[in-house]
Coordinates of C-alpha atoms in Angstrom, one line a residue:
X28 CA -18.8 2.7 -0.9
X29 CA -20.4 3.8 -4.3
X30 CA -21.1 7.5 -4.8
X31 CA -23.9 8.4 -7.2
X32 CA -25.7 11.4 -8.3
X33 CA -24.0 14.8 -8.3
X34 CA -21.4 13.6 -6.0
X35 CA -18.9 12.3 -8.9
X36 CA -19.0 15.9 -10.4
X37 CA -18.3 17.4 -6.9
X38 CA -15.5 15.0 -6.2
X39 CA -13.9 15.6 -9.6
X40 CA -14.4 19.2 -9.3
X41 CA -12.3 19.2 -6.0
X42 CA -9.8 17.2 -7.7
X43 CA -9.5 19.6 -10.4
X44 CA -9.1 22.6 -7.9
X45 CA -6.4 20.7 -5.7
X46 CA -4.5 19.3 -8.8
X47 CA -4.8 15.9 -7.3
X48 CA -2.6 13.6 -9.4
X49 CA -4.3 10.8 -11.2
X50 CA -3.5 7.3 -12.4
X51 CA -5.0 6.2 -15.6
X52 CA -4.7 2.5 -16.9
X53 CA -5.7 1.5 -20.5
X54 CA -5.3 -1.4 -22.6
X55 CA -3.0 -1.1 -25.6
X56 CA -1.5 -3.9 -28.0
X57 CA -3.1 -6.8 -25.6
X58 CA -1.3 -5.3 -22.4
X59 CA -2.4 -2.9 -19.8
X60 CA -0.5 0.2 -19.5
X61 CA -0.3 2.8 -16.5
X62 CA 0.2 6.5 -16.8
X63 CA 0.0 9.6 -14.5
X64 CA -1.9 12.4 -15.7
X65 CA -3.1 15.8 -14.2
X66 CA -6.8 17.0 -14.0
X67 CA -7.2 20.5 -15.8
X68 CA -10.8 21.0 -16.0
X69 CA -14.5 19.7 -15.6
X70 CA -17.4 21.2 -17.4
X71 CA -20.7 19.8 -19.2
X72 CA -19.9 16.2 -18.3
X73 CA -16.5 16.5 -19.6
X74 CA -13.6 15.6 -17.4
X75 CA -10.1 17.0 -19.0
X76 CA -6.7 15.4 -17.8
X77 CA -3.3 16.6 -19.2
X78 CA -0.7 14.1 -20.1
X79 CA 2.6 14.8 -18.1
X80 CA 5.4 16.3 -20.3
X81 CA 7.8 13.4 -19.8
X82 CA 5.2 10.9 -21.2
X83 CA 4.9 12.7 -24.4
X84 CA 7.8 11.1 -25.9
X85 CA 6.0 7.8 -25.3
X86 CA 2.6 8.6 -26.9
X87 CA -0.5 7.4 -24.9
X88 CA -2.2 5.0 -27.3
X89 CA -5.9 5.5 -26.5
X90 CA -8.7 5.8 -28.8
X91 CA -12.1 7.8 -28.7
X92 CA -14.8 5.6 -27.3
X93 CA -12.3 3.4 -25.4
X94 CA -12.7 2.6 -21.6
X95 CA -10.0 3.5 -19.1
X96 CA -9.5 3.0 -15.6
X97 CA -8.9 6.1 -13.3
X98 CA -7.8 6.2 -9.6
X99 CA -6.5 8.8 -7.2
X100 CA -6.2 9.5 -3.5
X101 CA -8.2 12.1 -1.9
X102 CA -9.2 12.8 1.8
X103 CA -12.9 11.7 2.4
X104 CA -13.9 11.1 6.0
X105 CA -11.0 9.9 8.1
X106 CA -7.8 9.9 6.1
X107 CA -6.8 9.4 2.4
X108 CA -8.9 6.8 0.7
X109 CA -8.7 5.8 -3.0
X110 CA -11.5 6.6 -5.5
X111 CA -11.7 4.6 -8.7
X112 CA -13.9 4.6 -11.7
X113 CA -14.1 3.5 -15.4
X114 CA -14.5 6.4 -18.0
X115 CA -14.9 6.5 -21.6
X116 CA -12.7 8.7 -23.8
X117 CA -14.9 11.4 -25.4
X118 CA -12.1 13.2 -27.4
X119 CA -8.7 15.0 -27.4
X120 CA -7.3 18.5 -27.0
X121 CA -4.1 19.9 -28.3
X122 CA -2.6 23.5 -27.3
X123 CA 0.4 22.9 -29.8
X124 CA 1.1 21.6 -33.3
X125 CA 3.1 18.7 -31.6
X126 CA 0.0 16.6 -31.1
X127 CA -2.4 15.8 -28.2
X128 CA -1.5 16.9 -24.9
X129 CA -5.0 16.4 -22.9
X130 CA -7.6 13.6 -23.0
X131 CA -11.3 14.5 -22.8
X132 CA -13.2 11.8 -20.4
X133 CA -17.0 11.3 -19.8
X134 CA -17.8 12.3 -16.4
X135 CA -18.8 8.7 -14.8
X136 CA -22.2 8.3 -13.3
X137 CA -20.6 6.6 -10.2
X138 CA -17.2 6.6 -8.4
X139 CA -16.3 3.9 -6.0
X140 CA -14.4 4.6 -2.8
X141 CA -12.0 1.7 -1.7
X142 CA -10.8 2.3 1.9
X143 CA -7.0 2.7 2.5
X144 CA -6.8 -0.4 4.8
X145 CA -7.5 -2.6 1.8
X146 CA -4.2 -1.5 0.3
X147 CA -2.2 -2.7 3.3
X148 CA -0.5 -6.0 2.8
X149 CA -1.8 -8.8 4.8
X150 CA -0.2 -12.3 5.1
X151 CA -1.9 -15.5 4.1
X152 CA -3.0 -17.2 7.3
X153 CA -0.7 -20.0 8.3
X154 CA -3.8 -22.3 8.1
X155 CA -4.2 -21.8 4.2
X156 CA -1.9 -22.9 1.5
X157 CA -3.1 -20.8 -1.5
X158 CA -1.7 -22.0 -4.7
X159 CA -1.5 -19.8 -7.6
X160 CA -1.4 -20.6 -11.3
X161 CA 0.5 -18.0 -13.4
X162 CA 0.3 -17.9 -17.2
X163 CA 2.3 -15.6 -19.6
X164 CA 1.0 -15.1 -23.4
X165 CA 3.2 -14.2 -26.0
X166 CA 3.3 -14.3 -29.8
X167 CA 6.2 -15.8 -31.9
X168 CA 6.6 -15.9 -35.7
X169 CA 6.6 -19.3 -37.5
X170 CA 8.5 -20.2 -40.7
X171 CA 6.2 -18.1 -42.9
X172 CA 4.1 -15.1 -42.0
X173 CA 1.9 -16.8 -39.5
X174 CA 2.1 -15.7 -35.9
X175 CA 1.4 -18.2 -33.2
X176 CA 0.1 -17.6 -29.7
X177 CA 2.3 -19.3 -26.9
X178 CA 1.6 -19.8 -23.3
X179 CA 3.9 -20.5 -20.5
X180 CA 2.4 -21.8 -17.2
X181 CA 3.9 -21.9 -13.7
X182 CA 2.7 -22.6 -10.3
X183 CA 3.5 -20.7 -7.0
X184 CA 2.1 -20.0 -3.6
X185 CA 0.6 -16.8 -2.3
X186 CA 2.6 -15.1 0.4
X187 CA 0.6 -11.8 1.1
X188 CA -2.0 -9.9 -0.7
X189 CA -3.7 -6.4 -0.8
X190 CA -6.2 -4.8 -3.2
X191 CA -3.1 -3.3 -5.0
X192 CA -0.7 -6.1 -5.2
X193 CA 0.5 -9.4 -3.9
X194 CA 3.7 -11.6 -3.4
X195 CA 3.9 -15.0 -4.8
X196 CA 6.8 -17.5 -4.0
X197 CA 8.0 -19.6 -6.8
X198 CA 10.8 -22.1 -7.1
X199 CA 14.3 -20.2 -7.6
X200 CA 15.1 -22.3 -10.6
X201 CA 12.5 -20.3 -12.5
X202 CA 13.7 -16.9 -11.9
X203 CA 15.0 -16.6 -15.3
X204 CA 11.3 -17.0 -16.7
X205 CA 10.4 -13.6 -15.3
X206 CA 11.2 -10.0 -15.7
X207 CA 10.0 -6.5 -14.4
X208 CA 7.2 -5.1 -16.3
X209 CA 6.0 -8.6 -17.5
X210 CA 2.1 -9.2 -17.7
X211 CA 0.8 -12.3 -16.0
X212 CA -2.7 -13.9 -15.8
X213 CA -3.5 -15.1 -12.3
X214 CA -5.9 -17.8 -11.1
X215 CA -6.2 -18.8 -7.5
X216 CA -8.7 -19.7 -4.8
X217 CA -8.3 -17.4 -1.8
X218 CA -10.5 -19.4 0.6
X219 CA -11.4 -23.3 0.4
X220 CA -14.7 -24.0 -1.7
X221 CA -14.8 -20.4 -3.0
X222 CA -14.8 -19.6 -6.8
X223 CA -11.3 -19.0 -8.3
X224 CA -10.3 -15.4 -8.8
X225 CA -8.9 -14.5 -12.3
X226 CA -7.2 -11.3 -13.4
X227 CA -4.1 -9.9 -14.8
X228 CA -1.1 -8.3 -13.0
X229 CA 2.4 -6.8 -13.6
X230 CA 5.9 -7.9 -12.1
X231 CA 7.3 -5.0 -10.2
X232 CA 10.1 -6.9 -8.3
X233 CA 11.9 -10.2 -8.0
X234 CA 13.5 -10.8 -4.7
X235 CA 15.2 -14.0 -3.4
X236 CA 13.8 -15.5 -0.2
X237 CA 16.3 -15.8 3.0
X238 CA 17.0 -19.4 2.1
X239 CA 17.6 -18.9 -1.6
X240 CA 15.4 -21.8 -2.5
X241 CA 12.6 -19.7 -3.7
X242 CA 12.1 -16.2 -5.1
X243 CA 9.1 -13.8 -4.3
X244 CA 7.4 -12.1 -7.3
X245 CA 6.1 -8.6 -6.4
X246 CA 3.0 -8.2 -8.4
X247 CA 0.5 -5.1 -9.1
X248 CA -2.8 -5.3 -10.1
X249 CA -3.6 -3.3 -13.2
X250 CA -6.7 -2.3 -15.2
X251 CA -9.4 -3.5 -12.7
X252 CA -10.7 0.2 -12.4
X253 CA -11.6 0.0 -16.3
X254 CA -14.5 -2.4 -16.2
X255 CA -17.5 -3.3 -14.1
X256 CA -16.2 -7.0 -14.0
X257 CA -12.8 -5.6 -12.8
X258 CA -14.2 -3.4 -10.1
X259 CA -16.3 -6.6 -8.9
X260 CA -12.8 -8.4 -8.8
X261 CA -11.4 -5.5 -6.7
X262 CA -14.4 -5.6 -4.3
X263 CA -13.7 -9.2 -3.8
X264 CA -9.9 -8.5 -3.3
X265 CA -10.8 -6.1 -0.3
X266 CA -13.1 -8.7 1.1
X267 CA -10.0 -11.3 1.0
X268 CA -8.0 -8.7 2.7
X269 CA -10.5 -8.3 5.5
X270 CA -10.8 -12.1 5.9
X271 CA -7.2 -12.8 6.1
X272 CA -6.6 -9.9 8.6
X273 CA -9.5 -11.3 10.7
X274 CA -8.1 -15.0 10.7
X275 CA -4.6 -13.6 11.5
X276 CA -5.9 -11.7 14.4
X277 CA -7.9 -14.5 15.6
X278 CA -4.7 -16.8 15.4
X279 CA -2.6 -14.5 17.3
X280 CA -5.5 -14.1 20.1
X281 CA -5.6 -17.9 20.4
X282 CA -1.7 -18.3 21.1
X283 CA -1.2 -18.8 25.0
X284 CA 0.9 -16.8 26.6
X285 CA 3.4 -17.9 29.4
X286 CA 2.1 -17.0 32.8
X287 CA 4.8 -14.9 34.9
X288 CA 5.7 -16.5 38.2
X289 CA 4.4 -14.5 41.3
X290 CA 6.7 -13.0 43.6
X291 CA 7.0 -14.9 46.6

């Protein structure tokens, strides 16, 4: 659902009045960062968010004119759904001499609503074998001053997925190649004959499987809210979650049950 007109302003006003926590994602040094901020005011198409005190020790590196992604949970209809939008940094405010403590964002023309069921993990249907290509990009210095861009590539199997994250099983021998917080590029085809999906995610956990032959990478999608292209990917992820859920339900319904013997 997309909310246009005066609804974005009214929703953000309610967010300010209720002090709803906000998650802001932004790109810095070719890597997506995530920070929690608090809304402090909205006026004249300006939406002001305050940086949490504990984050000031690690400056939020955004620039005027930069696009950032915003998401928050708020009651709308039945339950608490997630609202997302991209916003442009319009400026900064400071109440002390110690630097910026608030970011001014332009009020968006539209806000998108993602229903909470899309953030519930669903297993990949047993009829599918979804392979995932993983890519890590980093930079290394050569003999001189030149810096080379290096790519590492792996291949795994999709275990489950939601609009916010996924699990991918990889060979246990590759465990040392990954670490928490690492950014990965992903490419996979969720359904046969569809076009591949490509986006970035961050490693949140690395857990061994029961047989110790594989490990599961717990990944979180980041930065999709910040651009129209990313929000289209998020919409497609929501459709995939629904497809997998329906396929799993159909599969369960098709499993025959053993008839109980009648009493003599």
